[in-house]
């Protein structure tokens, strides 16, 4: 009995460590509304599996890009083994329904973690059993390497992250619409050395709507195409703050080189 109590204590400690894994980078839907997997059929919940799959814990979002491949943020997989991660596909609820798939291979961008910025915060991973495509499970189209979005262009981001800074997280998928903020504007917020050409910013400078922890690795889309990956930012939905995303067009060739997609 004592071993079981200690085990539960260790598990609780692990489950409480999400912020350390995500390095307090951006990732929760603030100021959004509920949506369904039918609207986001490429959406995945990337989960850490404990005790041989007895317990799972939502870690990040991810997107299906092929029958065996998905894309997320590198900070979501950093320090994790493939055997410790699963994804849930085809479900609005992050903990039930749809199908689960074991991650079998992780490839993080070699440029991630180089220098003082969160540049190249992208990873692709393979699953051991293929996704079965249906109305609820589909690959997303990735932005081409020559796509540039003008400031003010509206995008959408979805995820299972917290509803307010430090608040509770929903079991069901949420989404929010956000306008693109130019890199020039974003550099004025975070400093020119922090914002690179491989990043894309979006959000309301008036505050109130944003992505944050728990949404990290999830897709930012425009016109049905994934243009960004939730990466980092300041305080969620704060005045004068924009969320920072991986610019998919900038890493499109890297994805093809590593996955053939």
XYZ file of C-alpha atoms in Angstrom:
261
model
C 0.000 0.000 0.000
C 2.825 2.399 0.899
C 4.510 1.773 -2.478
C 1.257 2.653 -4.227
C 0.901 5.901 -2.269
C 4.498 6.841 -3.089
C 3.879 5.964 -6.742
C 0.836 8.217 -6.857
C 2.894 10.998 -5.321
C 5.577 10.607 -7.973
C 2.924 10.581 -10.698
C 1.338 13.751 -9.339
C 4.759 15.373 -9.371
C 5.252 14.380 -13.012
C 1.803 15.557 -14.039
C 2.418 18.894 -12.408
C 5.551 19.545 -14.436
C 4.030 20.664 -17.730
C 5.356 24.212 -17.419
C 8.913 22.979 -16.933
C 8.722 20.867 -20.069
C 7.269 23.741 -22.065
C 9.728 26.255 -20.607
C 6.877 28.710 -19.940
C 6.553 29.215 -23.678
C 3.268 30.248 -25.220
C 0.379 27.813 -25.460
C -3.295 28.233 -24.223
C -6.485 29.500 -25.919
C -7.627 32.697 -24.194
C -10.748 34.578 -25.278
C -11.834 31.933 -27.782
C -14.786 29.593 -28.171
C -15.474 25.877 -28.466
C -15.037 24.073 -31.762
C -15.052 20.467 -33.009
C -12.588 18.064 -34.559
C -14.637 18.187 -37.763
C -13.469 21.793 -38.116
C -9.872 20.783 -37.264
C -9.504 17.172 -38.517
C -5.702 17.460 -38.602
C -5.529 18.422 -34.907
C -3.727 16.100 -32.490
C -3.302 16.026 -28.731
C 0.331 15.116 -28.032
C 0.393 13.329 -24.692
C 2.997 12.026 -22.276
C 2.358 8.417 -21.305
C 3.197 7.252 -17.773
C 3.376 3.784 -16.248
C 3.166 1.959 -19.546
C 0.166 3.948 -20.740
C -1.849 3.630 -17.524
C -1.893 7.431 -17.291
C -1.573 10.048 -20.029
C -1.225 13.801 -19.787
C -1.865 16.376 -22.523
C 1.425 18.039 -23.331
C 0.972 20.000 -26.575
C -0.904 20.284 -29.816
C 0.313 18.869 -33.126
C -0.905 18.517 -36.717
C -1.223 15.532 -39.043
C 0.800 16.094 -42.228
C 0.775 12.551 -43.652
C -0.442 9.030 -42.953
C 2.420 8.416 -40.503
C 3.748 11.920 -39.848
C 2.846 14.919 -37.713
C 4.392 18.293 -36.893
C 4.709 20.144 -33.585
C 7.047 22.516 -31.733
C 10.526 21.270 -30.829
C 10.112 22.463 -27.238
C 7.221 19.986 -26.932
C 9.459 16.992 -27.651
C 12.763 18.286 -26.283
C 14.206 15.811 -23.786
C 11.394 13.322 -24.429
C 11.792 9.794 -25.789
C 9.493 8.645 -28.576
C 8.346 5.738 -26.405
C 6.981 8.169 -23.794
C 4.685 9.998 -26.226
C 1.351 9.171 -27.847
C -1.127 11.222 -29.849
C -4.906 11.197 -29.891
C -6.456 11.826 -33.310
C -10.011 12.325 -34.505
C -11.561 13.541 -31.260
C -12.824 16.876 -29.951
C -12.071 15.586 -26.440
C -8.384 15.244 -25.657
C -8.826 12.227 -23.357
C -11.507 10.110 -25.050
C -12.742 9.096 -28.483
C -10.894 8.920 -31.764
C -7.744 6.830 -31.961
C -4.397 6.814 -30.177
C -1.038 6.280 -31.840
C 2.383 5.592 -30.361
C 5.142 7.977 -31.425
C 8.018 5.964 -32.912
C 10.490 8.606 -34.128
C 11.149 12.279 -33.351
C 13.184 14.640 -35.542
C 13.870 18.078 -34.079
C 15.285 20.916 -36.171
C 19.060 20.999 -35.718
C 18.887 24.788 -35.496
C 16.579 24.746 -32.482
C 18.215 25.825 -29.243
C 21.138 27.446 -31.052
C 21.756 30.946 -29.735
C 19.512 32.932 -27.426
C 16.271 32.851 -29.449
C 13.581 30.193 -29.879
C 14.344 30.038 -33.604
C 13.469 26.870 -35.558
C 11.155 25.611 -32.789
C 9.857 22.755 -34.928
C 9.845 18.964 -34.813
C 8.262 16.245 -36.911
C 7.432 12.821 -35.573
C 6.394 9.467 -36.977
C 3.672 7.270 -35.488
C 3.909 3.486 -35.430
C 0.385 2.888 -36.764
C -0.913 5.069 -39.612
C -3.727 7.551 -39.239
C -6.929 6.289 -40.881
C -8.318 9.243 -42.786
C -11.999 10.112 -42.353
C -14.163 13.183 -41.782
C -12.469 13.544 -38.388
C -8.904 12.668 -39.402
C -7.192 14.477 -42.281
C -3.728 15.851 -43.064
C -3.283 19.615 -43.158
C -1.837 21.498 -46.113
C 1.370 23.268 -45.109
C 2.176 26.764 -46.336
C 4.458 26.887 -49.376
C 7.935 28.302 -48.905
C 7.039 31.522 -50.722
C 3.901 32.392 -48.729
C 3.970 35.736 -46.922
C 0.993 37.003 -44.930
C 0.339 40.724 -44.704
C -0.142 42.362 -41.330
C -3.793 42.269 -40.296
C -4.527 38.997 -42.123
C -6.858 36.929 -39.960
C -5.744 33.512 -38.801
C -7.141 30.878 -36.444
C -5.445 28.782 -33.785
C -6.879 25.851 -31.826
C -5.923 23.811 -28.803
C -6.734 22.322 -25.430
C -4.715 24.801 -23.372
C -5.903 26.836 -20.380
C -8.728 29.346 -20.779
C -6.921 32.059 -18.825
C -3.398 32.629 -17.593
C -2.893 30.062 -14.834
C -6.482 28.870 -15.209
C -8.079 25.499 -15.894
C -7.823 23.669 -19.210
C -10.859 22.381 -21.123
C -11.255 18.772 -22.181
C -12.791 19.886 -25.477
C -11.108 21.751 -28.315
C -11.142 25.558 -28.397
C -10.273 28.062 -31.136
C -9.661 31.779 -31.492
C -9.188 34.168 -34.435
C -6.102 36.394 -34.416
C -4.730 38.998 -36.844
C -1.146 38.765 -38.086
C 1.233 41.250 -36.474
C 4.153 42.219 -38.707
C 7.635 41.163 -37.681
C 8.573 44.840 -37.477
C 5.828 45.421 -34.909
C 6.710 42.198 -33.107
C 10.369 43.206 -32.872
C 9.266 46.411 -31.166
C 7.554 44.255 -28.517
C 10.264 41.665 -27.904
C 13.414 43.271 -29.319
C 14.894 42.898 -32.777
C 17.284 40.142 -31.681
C 14.394 37.943 -30.485
C 12.289 37.945 -33.662
C 13.724 36.195 -36.716
C 12.517 35.677 -40.277
C 11.534 32.135 -39.277
C 8.933 33.494 -36.863
C 5.406 34.799 -37.398
C 3.479 36.884 -34.877
C -0.278 37.121 -34.354
C -2.590 38.593 -31.753
C -4.490 41.637 -30.560
C -2.253 44.340 -29.140
C -5.320 45.480 -27.187
C -5.176 42.103 -25.419
C -7.939 39.647 -24.532
C -7.303 36.865 -27.068
C -4.253 34.661 -27.467
C -2.687 31.202 -27.402
C -0.581 30.008 -24.426
C 0.737 26.864 -22.538
C -0.989 23.658 -23.561
C -1.562 24.963 -27.097
C 2.163 24.891 -27.889
C 2.924 22.927 -31.043
C -0.582 23.411 -32.395
C -1.524 24.884 -35.773
C -2.101 28.482 -36.794
C -4.096 28.411 -40.032
C -5.176 30.873 -42.698
C -7.409 29.919 -45.601
C -7.251 26.237 -44.684
C -3.439 26.196 -44.791
C -1.178 25.837 -41.754
C 0.967 28.959 -41.639
C 2.312 28.757 -38.089
C 3.099 26.546 -35.102
C 2.405 27.843 -31.588
C 5.821 28.589 -30.096
C 6.335 31.319 -27.473
C 5.363 34.762 -26.224
C 4.858 36.998 -23.222
C 1.996 36.890 -20.750
C -1.064 35.360 -22.397
C -3.505 37.847 -23.942
C -1.818 40.802 -22.222
C -2.098 44.323 -23.629
C 0.716 45.114 -26.058
C 1.713 41.461 -26.477
C 1.531 39.181 -29.537
C 2.004 35.431 -29.694
C 5.024 34.154 -31.610
C 4.734 31.196 -33.990
C 7.082 29.196 -36.163
C 6.666 30.526 -39.715
C 5.819 27.346 -41.632
C 6.873 28.769 -45.002
C 10.390 29.241 -43.590
C 10.766 25.605 -42.519
C 8.769 24.018 -45.369
C 11.846 22.671 -47.171
C 13.145 21.200 -43.899
C 9.870 19.307 -43.438
C 10.103 17.875 -46.962
C 13.732 16.860 -46.483
C 12.909 14.934 -43.317
C 9.528 13.423 -44.181
C 9.173 13.513 -47.967
C 5.950 15.484 -47.473
